[in-house]
CSV table of C-alpha atoms and ligand atoms in Angstrom, one decimal:
chain,number,residue,atom,x,y,z
A,2,MET,CA,-51.4,-9.5,3.0
A,3,ILE,CA,-49.8,-12.7,1.6
A,4,ARG,CA,-48.6,-10.7,-1.3
A,5,LYS,CA,-46.9,-8.2,1.1
A,6,VAL,CA,-45.2,-11.0,3.1
A,7,PHE,CA,-44.1,-12.6,-0.2
A,8,SER,CA,-42.7,-9.4,-1.5
A,9,GLN,CA,-40.9,-8.7,1.8
A,10,PHE,CA,-39.5,-12.3,1.7
A,11,PHE,CA,-38.2,-11.9,-1.8
A,12,ASN,CA,-36.8,-8.5,-1.1
A,13,GLY,CA,-35.0,-10.0,1.9
A,14,VAL,CA,-33.6,-12.8,-0.2
A,15,PHE,CA,-32.7,-10.4,-2.9
A,16,LEU,CA,-30.9,-8.2,-0.5
A,17,ILE,CA,-29.0,-11.1,1.1
A,18,THR,CA,-28.0,-12.4,-2.3
A,19,LYS,CA,-26.7,-8.9,-3.3
A,20,GLU,CA,-24.7,-8.5,-0.1
A,21,HIS,CA,-23.2,-11.9,-0.4
A,22,ASN,CA,-22.0,-11.1,-3.9
A,23,MET,CA,-20.3,-7.8,-2.9
A,24,PRO,CA,-17.0,-8.4,-4.6
A,25,VAL,CA,-14.3,-6.3,-3.0
A,26,THR,CA,-10.8,-7.5,-3.6
A,27,VAL,CA,-8.1,-6.1,-1.4
A,28,ILE,CA,-4.4,-6.0,-2.4
A,29,LEU,CA,-1.9,-5.1,0.3
A,30,GLY,CA,1.7,-5.5,1.3
A,31,THR,CA,2.8,-8.3,3.7
A,32,GLN,CA,6.3,-6.9,4.5
A,33,TRP,CA,7.7,-3.3,5.0
A,34,GLY,CA,6.3,-1.9,1.8
A,35,ASP,CA,7.6,-1.8,-1.7
A,36,GLU,CA,6.5,-5.4,-2.4
A,37,GLY,CA,5.2,-4.6,-5.8
A,38,LYS,CA,1.6,-3.6,-5.0
A,39,GLY,CA,1.5,-1.0,-7.8
A,40,LYS,CA,2.2,-3.5,-10.5
A,41,GLY,CA,-0.3,-6.0,-9.0
A,42,ALA,CA,-3.0,-3.4,-8.6
A,43,ASP,CA,-2.5,-2.3,-12.2
A,44,PHE,CA,-2.8,-5.9,-13.3
A,45,LEU,CA,-6.1,-6.4,-11.4
A,46,ALA,CA,-7.4,-3.0,-12.5
A,47,GLU,CA,-7.9,-4.2,-16.0
A,48,ASN,CA,-11.1,-5.9,-14.9
A,49,ALA,CA,-12.0,-3.6,-12.1
A,50,ASP,CA,-14.7,-1.0,-12.1
A,51,ILE,CA,-13.3,1.0,-9.2
A,52,VAL,CA,-9.7,1.1,-7.8
A,53,ALA,CA,-9.6,2.8,-4.4
A,54,ARG,CA,-6.6,3.7,-2.2
A,55,PHE,CA,-7.7,3.3,1.4
A,56,GLN,CA,-4.9,4.7,3.6
A,57,GLY,CA,-1.6,6.5,3.5
A,58,GLY,CA,-0.7,9.3,1.3
A,59,PRO,CA,2.2,10.6,-0.7
A,60,ASN,CA,4.6,8.4,1.4
A,61,ALA,CA,3.7,5.6,-1.1
A,62,GLY,CA,5.5,5.1,-4.3
A,63,HIS,CA,3.8,2.6,-6.6
A,64,THR,CA,5.7,1.7,-9.7
A,65,ILE,CA,4.1,0.5,-12.9
A,66,ILE,CA,6.1,-0.2,-16.1
A,67,ILE,CA,4.3,-0.6,-19.4
A,68,ASP,CA,6.4,-1.4,-22.4
A,69,GLY,CA,9.4,0.2,-20.7
A,70,GLN,CA,7.6,3.4,-19.7
A,71,LYS,CA,7.8,3.8,-16.0
A,72,THR,CA,5.1,5.6,-13.9
A,73,VAL,CA,5.4,6.1,-10.2
A,74,LEU,CA,2.2,6.9,-8.5
A,75,HIS,CA,2.1,8.4,-5.0
A,76,GLN,CA,-1.5,9.3,-4.3
A,77,VAL,CA,-3.4,8.4,-7.4
A,78,PRO,CA,-4.6,4.8,-7.3
A,79,SER,CA,-2.8,2.3,-9.6
A,80,GLY,CA,-5.9,1.8,-11.7
A,81,ILE,CA,-5.4,5.1,-13.5
A,82,LEU,CA,-3.3,3.6,-16.3
A,83,GLN,CA,-6.1,1.2,-17.3
A,84,PRO,CA,-8.7,3.0,-19.4
A,85,ARG,CA,-11.8,2.0,-17.5
A,86,PRO,CA,-11.9,2.1,-13.7
A,87,LEU,CA,-12.9,4.9,-11.5
A,88,CYS,CA,-10.1,5.8,-9.2
A,89,ILE,CA,-10.9,6.8,-5.6
A,90,LEU,CA,-8.7,8.5,-3.0
A,91,GLY,CA,-10.4,7.1,0.0
A,92,GLY,CA,-11.3,8.7,3.3
A,93,GLY,CA,-8.6,6.9,5.2
A,94,MET,CA,-6.0,8.7,3.2
A,95,VAL,CA,-4.1,11.9,3.9
A,96,ILE,CA,-3.7,14.0,0.8
A,97,ASN,CA,-1.3,16.6,-0.2
A,98,PRO,CA,-3.2,18.9,-2.6
A,99,ILE,CA,-0.1,20.5,-4.1
A,100,THR,CA,1.7,17.2,-5.0
A,101,LEU,CA,-1.6,15.6,-6.0
A,102,CYS,CA,-2.1,18.4,-8.6
A,103,GLN,CA,1.4,17.8,-9.8
A,104,GLU,CA,0.7,14.1,-10.1
A,105,ILE,CA,-2.4,14.7,-12.1
A,106,ALA,CA,-0.6,17.1,-14.4
A,107,ALA,CA,2.1,14.6,-15.0
A,108,LEU,CA,-0.4,11.9,-15.9
A,109,ASP,CA,-2.2,14.4,-18.2
A,110,LYS,CA,1.1,15.1,-19.9
A,111,GLN,CA,1.7,11.4,-20.3
A,112,GLY,CA,-1.6,11.1,-22.2
A,113,VAL,CA,-3.6,9.3,-19.6
A,114,GLN,CA,-7.2,9.5,-20.7
A,115,ASN,CA,-10.2,11.0,-18.9
A,116,ILE,CA,-8.6,11.6,-15.5
A,117,ARG,CA,-11.2,14.3,-14.7
A,118,GLY,CA,-14.1,11.9,-15.3
A,119,ARG,CA,-12.5,9.0,-13.4
A,120,LEU,CA,-10.7,10.5,-10.3
A,121,HIS,CA,-12.6,11.1,-7.1
A,122,ILE,CA,-11.5,12.3,-3.7
A,123,ALA,CA,-13.4,11.2,-0.6
A,124,ARG,CA,-14.9,14.1,1.4
A,125,ASN,CA,-13.5,12.8,4.6
A,126,ALA,CA,-9.9,12.3,3.4
A,127,HIS,CA,-7.6,14.5,5.4
A,128,LEU,CA,-5.4,17.2,3.9
A,129,ILE,CA,-1.7,17.5,4.5
A,130,LEU,CA,-0.9,21.1,5.2
A,131,PRO,CA,2.5,22.7,4.7
A,132,LEU,CA,2.8,22.8,8.5
A,133,HIS,CA,2.6,19.0,8.6
A,134,ARG,CA,5.7,18.6,6.5
A,135,ASP,CA,7.5,21.1,8.6
A,136,ARG,CA,6.5,19.3,11.8
A,137,ASP,CA,7.5,15.9,10.3
A,138,ALA,CA,11.0,17.3,9.7
A,139,ARG,CA,11.3,18.7,13.2
A,140,MET,CA,10.1,15.5,14.8
A,141,GLU,CA,12.7,13.5,12.9
A,142,LYS,CA,15.5,15.5,14.5
A,143,SER,CA,14.5,14.4,18.0
A,144,HIS,CA,12.7,11.1,17.2
A,145,ALA,CA,14.2,9.5,14.1
A,146,ILE,CA,11.8,7.0,12.5
A,147,GLY,CA,13.3,7.6,9.1
A,148,THR,CA,10.0,8.9,7.7
A,149,THR,CA,9.5,9.9,4.1
A,150,GLY,CA,9.2,13.5,5.3
A,151,ARG,CA,5.8,13.9,3.6
A,152,GLY,CA,4.0,15.1,6.7
A,153,ILE,CA,2.1,11.8,7.1
A,154,GLY,CA,2.4,11.4,10.9
A,155,PRO,CA,1.5,15.0,11.8
A,156,ALA,CA,-1.5,14.9,9.4
A,157,TYR,CA,-2.8,11.8,11.0
A,158,THR,CA,-2.1,13.3,14.4
A,159,ASP,CA,-4.3,16.3,13.6
A,160,LYS,CA,-7.0,13.9,12.3
A,161,ILE,CA,-7.1,12.0,15.6
A,162,SER,CA,-6.8,15.2,17.6
A,163,ARG,CA,-9.9,16.5,15.7
A,164,LEU,CA,-7.9,19.5,14.4
A,165,GLY,CA,-7.6,18.4,10.8
A,166,PHE,CA,-9.0,19.7,7.6
A,167,ARG,CA,-10.7,17.4,5.1
A,168,ALA,CA,-11.1,17.4,1.4
A,169,GLY,CA,-14.8,18.3,1.9
A,170,ASP,CA,-13.8,21.4,3.8
A,171,ILE,CA,-12.3,22.8,0.5
A,172,LEU,CA,-15.9,23.5,-0.5
A,173,SER,CA,-16.6,25.6,2.6
A,174,PRO,CA,-16.5,29.4,2.4
A,175,LEU,CA,-14.7,29.4,5.8
A,176,PHE,CA,-11.9,27.1,4.6
A,177,LYS,CA,-9.2,29.7,4.0
A,178,GLN,CA,-9.9,31.6,7.1
A,179,LYS,CA,-9.9,28.6,9.4
A,180,THR,CA,-6.7,27.3,7.8
A,181,ARG,CA,-4.9,30.6,8.3
A,182,LEU,CA,-5.9,30.6,12.0
A,183,ARG,CA,-4.5,27.0,12.3
A,184,VAL,CA,-1.2,28.1,10.7
A,185,ASP,CA,-1.0,31.1,13.0
A,186,ASP,CA,-1.5,28.8,16.0
A,187,TYR,CA,1.2,26.5,14.7
A,188,LEU,CA,3.7,29.3,14.2
A,189,LYS,CA,3.1,30.4,17.8
A,190,SER,CA,4.0,26.9,19.0
A,191,ILE,CA,7.4,26.7,17.4
A,192,ASP,CA,10.7,28.4,18.1
A,193,GLU,CA,12.3,29.3,14.8
A,194,LYS,CA,9.8,30.6,12.3
A,195,GLU,CA,10.1,29.4,8.7
A,196,ASP,CA,8.7,31.1,5.7
A,197,ALA,CA,8.0,27.7,4.2
A,198,LEU,CA,4.4,27.9,5.4
A,199,VAL,CA,3.1,30.2,2.7
A,200,LEU,CA,-0.4,29.1,1.8
A,201,ALA,CA,-0.9,30.6,-1.6
A,202,GLU,CA,0.2,27.4,-3.5
A,203,PHE,CA,-1.8,25.2,-1.1
A,204,PHE,CA,-5.0,27.2,-1.6
A,205,SER,CA,-4.6,27.3,-5.3
A,206,ALA,CA,-4.2,23.5,-5.4
A,207,CYS,CA,-7.2,23.0,-3.2
A,208,GLU,CA,-9.2,25.2,-5.7
A,209,ASP,CA,-8.1,22.9,-8.5
A,210,LEU,CA,-9.2,19.8,-6.6
A,211,ARG,CA,-12.7,21.1,-6.0
A,212,PRO,CA,-14.3,19.2,-8.9
A,213,PHE,CA,-12.8,15.9,-7.7
A,214,VAL,CA,-14.4,15.9,-4.2
A,215,SER,CA,-17.2,13.4,-4.3
A,216,ASP,CA,-19.4,11.1,-2.3
A,217,THR,CA,-17.1,8.2,-2.7
A,218,VAL,CA,-18.9,5.9,-0.2
A,219,ASP,CA,-22.0,6.1,-2.5
A,220,LEU,CA,-19.9,5.5,-5.6
A,221,ILE,CA,-18.5,2.4,-4.1
A,222,HIS,CA,-21.8,1.1,-2.7
A,223,SER,CA,-23.6,1.7,-5.9
A,224,ALA,CA,-20.9,-0.3,-7.8
A,225,LEU,CA,-21.2,-3.1,-5.2
A,226,ALA,CA,-25.0,-3.1,-5.6
A,227,ASP,CA,-24.5,-3.7,-9.3
A,228,ASN,CA,-22.0,-6.5,-8.6
A,229,LYS,CA,-19.2,-4.5,-10.0
A,230,LEU,CA,-15.6,-5.3,-9.0
A,231,VAL,CA,-14.1,-2.9,-6.5
A,232,LEU,CA,-10.3,-3.2,-5.9
A,233,ALA,CA,-9.0,-1.7,-2.6
A,234,GLU,CA,-5.3,-0.8,-3.0
A,235,GLY,CA,-3.2,-0.8,0.1
A,236,ALA,CA,0.0,1.3,0.6
A,237,GLN,CA,3.0,0.5,2.8
A,238,GLY,CA,2.9,-3.0,4.3
A,239,THR,CA,1.7,-5.1,7.3
A,240,LEU,CA,4.8,-4.5,9.4
A,241,LEU,CA,4.4,-0.7,9.0
A,242,ASP,CA,0.9,-0.8,10.4
A,243,ILE,CA,0.4,1.6,13.2
A,244,ASP,CA,-1.2,-1.1,15.4
A,245,HIS,CA,0.2,-4.3,14.2
A,246,GLY,CA,3.6,-3.3,12.9
A,247,THR,CA,7.0,-2.8,14.4
A,248,TYR,CA,5.9,0.2,16.5
A,249,PRO,CA,7.2,2.9,16.8
A,250,PHE,CA,9.0,2.3,13.5
A,251,VAL,CA,5.8,2.3,11.5
A,252,THR,CA,3.7,4.6,9.4
A,253,SER,CA,0.7,6.3,11.0
A,254,SER,CA,-2.2,4.4,9.4
A,255,ASN,CA,-3.7,0.9,9.3
A,256,THR,CA,-2.1,-0.7,6.4
A,257,THR,CA,-3.8,-4.0,7.2
A,258,ILE,CA,-7.2,-5.3,6.2
A,259,GLY,CA,-9.3,-3.3,8.7
A,260,GLY,CA,-8.0,-0.1,7.1
A,261,ALA,CA,-9.8,-1.1,3.9
A,262,CYS,CA,-13.2,-1.0,5.7
A,263,THR,CA,-12.7,2.2,7.7
A,264,GLY,CA,-10.8,3.9,4.9
A,265,LEU,CA,-13.5,3.3,2.3
A,266,GLY,CA,-16.7,2.9,4.3
A,267,ILE,CA,-17.3,-0.7,3.3
A,268,PRO,CA,-18.4,-3.6,5.5
A,269,ALA,CA,-16.0,-6.4,6.4
A,270,ARG,CA,-18.3,-8.9,4.8
A,271,ALA,CA,-18.0,-7.2,1.4
A,272,ILE,CA,-14.4,-8.4,1.1
A,273,THR,CA,-14.2,-11.6,-0.7
A,274,ARG,CA,-10.6,-11.8,-1.8
A,275,VAL,CA,-7.5,-10.6,0.0
A,276,ILE,CA,-4.2,-10.7,-2.0
A,277,GLY,CA,-1.0,-10.3,0.0
A,278,ILE,CA,2.0,-9.2,-2.0
A,279,ILE,CA,5.2,-10.9,-0.9
A,280,LYS,CA,8.6,-9.9,-2.3
A,281,ALA,CA,10.8,-13.0,-2.8
A,282,TYR,CA,13.2,-11.4,-0.2
A,283,THR,CA,12.8,-8.6,2.3
A,284,THR,CA,13.4,-4.9,2.1
A,285,ARG,CA,12.9,-2.0,4.4
A,286,VAL,CA,13.4,1.8,4.1
A,287,GLY,CA,13.9,3.9,7.2
A,288,ASN,CA,14.8,2.8,10.7
A,289,GLY,CA,13.6,-0.1,12.8
A,290,PRO,CA,14.3,-3.8,13.5
A,291,PHE,CA,14.9,-6.1,10.5
A,292,PRO,CA,15.8,-9.6,11.7
A,293,THR,CA,16.9,-11.0,8.3
A,294,GLU,CA,18.8,-8.0,7.2
A,295,LEU,CA,22.0,-8.7,5.2
A,296,LEU,CA,24.8,-6.2,5.8
A,297,ASP,CA,27.2,-8.1,3.6
A,298,GLU,CA,27.8,-8.4,-0.2
A,299,THR,CA,24.6,-10.5,-0.6
A,300,GLY,CA,22.5,-7.7,0.7
A,301,ALA,CA,24.4,-5.3,-1.6
A,302,LEU,CA,23.7,-7.7,-4.5
A,303,LEU,CA,20.0,-7.8,-3.8
A,304,GLN,CA,19.9,-4.0,-3.5
A,305,LYS,CA,21.7,-3.6,-6.8
A,306,ARG,CA,19.9,-6.3,-8.8
A,307,GLY,CA,16.5,-5.4,-7.4
A,308,ASP,CA,17.2,-1.7,-7.9
A,309,GLU,CA,16.1,-1.3,-4.3
A,310,ARG,CA,15.8,2.4,-4.1
A,311,GLY,CA,12.8,4.2,-2.5
A,312,ALA,CA,10.3,5.2,-5.2
A,313,THR,CA,9.4,8.2,-3.1
A,314,THR,CA,12.6,9.4,-1.4
A,315,GLY,CA,15.3,7.7,-3.5
A,316,ARG,CA,16.9,6.2,-0.3
A,317,ASP,CA,18.6,2.9,-0.7
A,318,ARG,CA,16.4,0.1,0.7
A,319,ARG,CA,17.9,-2.2,3.3
A,320,CYS,CA,17.8,-5.8,2.0
A,321,GLY,CA,17.7,-9.2,3.5
A,322,TRP,CA,16.4,-12.8,3.2
A,323,LEU,CA,12.7,-13.7,3.1
A,324,ASP,CA,11.2,-13.7,6.6
A,325,LEU,CA,8.5,-16.4,6.9
A,326,PRO,CA,7.5,-15.8,10.5
A,327,ALA,CA,6.7,-12.2,9.5
A,328,ILE,CA,4.8,-13.4,6.4
A,329,LYS,CA,2.8,-15.9,8.4
A,330,TYR,CA,1.8,-13.0,10.8
A,331,ALA,CA,0.6,-11.0,7.8
A,332,VAL,CA,-1.4,-14.0,6.5
A,333,LYS,CA,-3.2,-14.2,9.8
A,334,VAL,CA,-3.7,-10.5,10.5
A,335,ASN,CA,-5.1,-9.9,7.0
A,336,GLY,CA,-6.8,-13.2,6.4
A,337,LEU,CA,-5.1,-13.6,3.1
A,338,THR,CA,-7.0,-15.7,0.6
A,339,GLU,CA,-3.9,-15.9,-1.7
A,340,ALA,CA,-0.5,-14.5,-2.1
A,341,TRP,CA,1.5,-13.1,-5.1
A,342,LEU,CA,5.2,-13.5,-5.0
A,343,THR,CA,7.2,-10.7,-6.7
A,344,LYS,CA,10.7,-10.2,-7.9
A,345,LEU,CA,11.6,-13.9,-8.1
A,346,ASP,CA,13.9,-13.0,-11.0
A,347,ILE,CA,16.2,-10.9,-8.6
A,348,LEU,CA,17.4,-14.1,-7.0
A,349,ASP,CA,18.5,-15.6,-10.4
A,350,THR,CA,22.3,-15.4,-9.7
A,351,LEU,CA,22.4,-17.0,-6.3
A,352,SER,CA,23.6,-20.5,-5.9
A,353,GLU,CA,22.0,-20.8,-2.4
A,354,ILE,CA,19.1,-18.9,-0.9
A,355,GLN,CA,18.3,-18.6,2.8
A,356,VAL,CA,14.8,-18.4,4.1
A,357,CYS,CA,14.1,-17.5,7.7
A,358,THR,CA,11.6,-20.1,9.0
A,359,GLU,CA,11.6,-19.4,12.7
A,360,TYR,CA,12.4,-16.8,15.3
A,361,PHE,CA,14.1,-17.6,18.6
A,362,ALA,CA,13.7,-15.3,21.6
A,363,ASP,CA,15.3,-16.2,25.0
A,364,GLY,CA,16.1,-19.6,23.5
A,365,PHE,CA,12.5,-20.4,22.6
A,366,CYS,CA,10.8,-20.5,19.3
A,367,ALA,CA,8.6,-17.4,19.0
A,368,LYS,CA,5.8,-16.3,16.8
A,369,ALA,CA,6.0,-12.9,15.2
A,370,SER,CA,2.8,-11.8,17.0
A,371,GLY,CA,4.6,-12.4,20.3
A,372,VAL,CA,7.7,-10.5,19.5
A,373,ILE,CA,6.5,-7.8,17.1
A,374,ASN,CA,7.2,-5.1,19.7
A,375,CYS,CA,10.8,-6.3,20.3
A,376,LEU,CA,11.8,-7.7,16.9
A,377,GLU,CA,15.3,-6.5,17.4
A,378,THR,CA,15.7,-9.2,20.1
A,379,VAL,CA,15.0,-12.3,18.0
A,380,THR,CA,17.5,-14.6,16.4
A,381,PRO,CA,16.3,-15.8,13.0
A,382,SER,CA,16.8,-19.5,12.1
A,383,TYR,CA,17.3,-20.3,8.4
A,384,VAL,CA,16.8,-23.1,6.0
A,385,THR,CA,19.0,-23.1,3.0
A,386,VAL,CA,17.4,-23.8,-0.3
A,387,GLN,CA,19.0,-24.3,-3.7
A,388,GLY,CA,19.3,-21.4,-6.1
A,389,TRP,CA,18.7,-21.9,-9.9
A,390,GLU,CA,21.5,-19.7,-11.3
A,391,GLN,CA,19.6,-19.2,-14.5
A,392,GLU,CA,17.7,-16.2,-15.9
A,393,ILE,CA,14.0,-16.4,-15.5
A,394,ARG,CA,13.0,-12.9,-16.4
A,395,GLY,CA,9.8,-12.7,-18.4
A,396,THR,CA,8.9,-16.3,-17.9
A,397,HIS,CA,5.1,-16.8,-18.3
A,398,LYS,CA,4.5,-20.4,-17.4
A,399,PHE,CA,5.3,-22.0,-14.0
A,400,GLU,CA,6.5,-25.2,-15.7
A,401,ASP,CA,9.0,-23.2,-17.6
A,402,LEU,CA,10.7,-22.1,-14.4
A,403,PRO,CA,13.8,-24.1,-13.4
A,404,GLN,CA,13.0,-26.8,-10.9
A,405,ALA,CA,14.8,-25.0,-8.1
A,406,ALA,CA,12.7,-21.9,-8.7
A,407,GLN,CA,9.5,-23.9,-8.7
A,408,ASN,CA,10.7,-25.5,-5.4
A,409,TYR,CA,11.3,-22.1,-3.8
A,410,VAL,CA,7.8,-21.0,-4.6
A,411,ARG,CA,6.3,-24.3,-3.4
A,412,PHE,CA,8.4,-24.2,-0.2
A,413,ILE,CA,7.0,-20.7,0.7
A,414,GLU,CA,3.5,-21.7,-0.2
A,415,GLN,CA,3.6,-24.7,2.0
A,416,ARG,CA,5.0,-22.8,4.9
A,417,ILE,CA,2.6,-19.9,4.8
A,418,GLY,CA,-0.5,-22.1,4.1
A,419,VAL,CA,-2.0,-20.0,1.3
A,420,PRO,CA,-1.7,-20.5,-2.4
A,421,ILE,CA,0.7,-18.4,-4.4
A,422,THR,CA,-1.3,-17.6,-7.5
A,423,GLN,CA,0.9,-15.2,-9.3
A,424,VAL,CA,4.7,-15.0,-9.6
A,425,GLY,CA,6.5,-11.9,-10.8
A,426,THR,CA,9.4,-12.5,-13.2
A,427,GLY,CA,10.2,-8.9,-14.2
A,428,PRO,CA,9.1,-5.3,-13.7
A,429,ASP,CA,6.9,-5.0,-16.8
A,430,ARG,CA,3.1,-5.2,-16.6
A,431,THR,CA,3.3,-8.5,-18.5
A,432,ASP,CA,6.1,-10.2,-16.6
A,433,ASN,CA,4.0,-12.6,-14.6
A,434,ILE,CA,3.2,-16.2,-14.2
A,435,ASN,CA,-0.5,-16.8,-13.3
A,436,ARG,CA,-1.0,-20.2,-11.7
B,521,GDP,P1,5.0,-0.9,-4.2
B,521,GDP,O1,5.3,0.3,-3.3
B,521,GDP,O2,4.6,-2.1,-3.4
B,521,GDP,O3,4.1,-0.6,-5.3
B,521,GDP,O4,6.4,-1.3,-4.9
B,521,GDP,P2,7.5,-0.3,-5.5
B,521,GDP,O5,6.9,0.2,-6.8
B,521,GDP,O6,7.9,0.8,-4.5
B,521,GDP,O7,8.7,-1.2,-5.7
B,521,GDP,C1,8.6,-2.4,-6.4
B,521,GDP,C2,9.7,-2.3,-7.5
B,521,GDP,O8,9.8,-3.6,-8.0
B,521,GDP,C3,9.3,-1.5,-8.7
B,521,GDP,O9,10.4,-0.9,-9.2
B,521,GDP,C4,8.6,-2.5,-9.6
B,521,GDP,O10,8.8,-2.0,-11.0
B,521,GDP,C5,9.5,-3.7,-9.4
B,521,GDP,N1,8.9,-5.0,-9.6
B,521,GDP,C6,7.6,-5.4,-9.3
B,521,GDP,N2,7.5,-6.7,-9.5
B,521,GDP,C7,8.6,-7.1,-10.0
B,521,GDP,C8,9.1,-8.4,-10.5
B,521,GDP,O11,8.4,-9.4,-10.4
B,521,GDP,N3,10.4,-8.4,-10.9
B,521,GDP,C9,11.2,-7.3,-11.0
B,521,GDP,N4,12.5,-7.4,-11.4
B,521,GDP,N5,10.8,-6.1,-10.6
B,521,GDP,C10,9.5,-6.0,-10.1
B,522,IMO,P1,4.7,1.9,-0.5
B,522,IMO,O1,3.2,2.1,-0.6
B,522,IMO,C1,8.2,1.6,2.1
B,522,IMO,C2,8.2,4.0,5.8
B,522,IMO,C3,9.2,5.1,5.9
B,522,IMO,C4,9.5,5.1,7.4
B,522,IMO,C5,8.1,4.8,8.0
B,522,IMO,C6,7.3,6.0,8.4
B,522,IMO,O2,5.5,2.4,-1.6
B,522,IMO,O3,5.0,0.5,-0.1
B,522,IMO,P2,6.0,7.9,7.0
B,522,IMO,O4,6.5,8.9,6.0
B,522,IMO,O5,4.9,7.0,6.5
B,522,IMO,O6,5.7,8.5,8.3
B,522,IMO,O7,7.3,6.9,7.4
B,522,IMO,O8,7.4,4.1,6.9
B,522,IMO,N1,7.4,4.0,4.6
B,522,IMO,C7,7.5,3.2,3.5
B,522,IMO,N2,8.4,2.2,3.3
B,522,IMO,N3,7.2,1.8,1.3
B,522,IMO,C8,6.3,2.7,1.5
B,522,IMO,O9,5.2,2.9,0.8
B,522,IMO,C9,6.4,3.5,2.7
B,522,IMO,N4,5.7,4.5,3.2
B,522,IMO,C10,6.3,4.8,4.4
B,522,IMO,O10,10.4,4.8,5.2
B,522,IMO,O11,10.3,4.0,7.8
B,523,MG,MG1,6.7,1.7,-3.0
């Protein structure tokens, strides 16, 4: 009896200890996407056992540059260029089988090792059908969000409507038949028929993806039980979150911290580190409010120096000053434990830099959380800080930055209340300062 109680006690302690050590790190965007999450995730992936995308789909474009060689990942997690980690496309994602196969083929061609042994697709991840892209394009005509046109919204709509198909369905003998019925229904619902909905290529890609469909929840939980490091990689950014962003000018998934739990099947308490990526200024692709947008030559300069062109659609990104009320909102919503500041080097040529420190609405100071639904009505108030007018590209030590650049980093850090532990000084994998 005593032995039994003892063993239960020790089992209990053991379990608690294991749960407390569950080391999930989440990396996510704090702005409107394109903050440099891909580069950050690749950096962290060196020591990770699993890298898992938890939401979004091929609307993402995550850039990694290694010794000048550029790779843009859309659906495959940014851990794939490191030799070791398993890479998971999580259940919160919407996956386009055709473009995923193309992405895998391109990585193969590039010489990336052991993709087949390392890549796993969650059974509950939803599939983007050709009809979703068609519907995305049609909706843009009447309701312009400026989407990436990748079928994201319609695929998530079908998921929520319980009409979707999931990666696990590929394994079912009824998959093709059910999909064809769905497409027939869709064709009946639209006026002009298009022949772009041919399913042969889609089915062929689904066949190719069969071996990748796995029990990813178990893969992740087994890793956590062994105290391995799991990295959850976000796409888009906090202000594009379907619930917390600048609705309706948002994407159709939860880009914020909760998305990591639902999108991967992990408990909230497994997350021990939350890294928010902040670009040293602000960019946005697509429509919607942008309080600090610069429509002048400074905006054009940021666009040009920052090479601010969408990694997915090639559209020019809108550019503006850093928006601290928005970042503070992202700090709160996501519970950031730290922040990484990227693209500091893009500000090198400026003699003065403006930073938005407050919003005013109806003459009163407003928090982003209070005006997120009407951000177009706020007037930003700025503090001017000194520029450094000196090249910092490739700098590796914080002390080697010009004083004004150090001050800029410290100024942001003080205002947002979380430490900035990495500063990006160039696009290459190694262009970082770790503090
Ligand atoms: P993501 O969607 O958040 O992964 O970001 P993107 O890849 O869409 O856009 C970020 C761009 O900035 C990419 O072209 C990166 O190579 C580049 N980048 C990331 N960090 C830095 C940095 O610190 N300095 C410079 N100059 N470029 C960077
Ligand atoms: P990464 O992961 C920047 C934007 C689109 C559009 C809105 C809705 O590279 O940071 P969607 O196609 O998702 O329905 O489009 O969201 N958007 C992004 N902007 N970076 C992204 O991803 C984006 N993914 C979607 O431009 O305004
Ligand atoms: Mg991007």
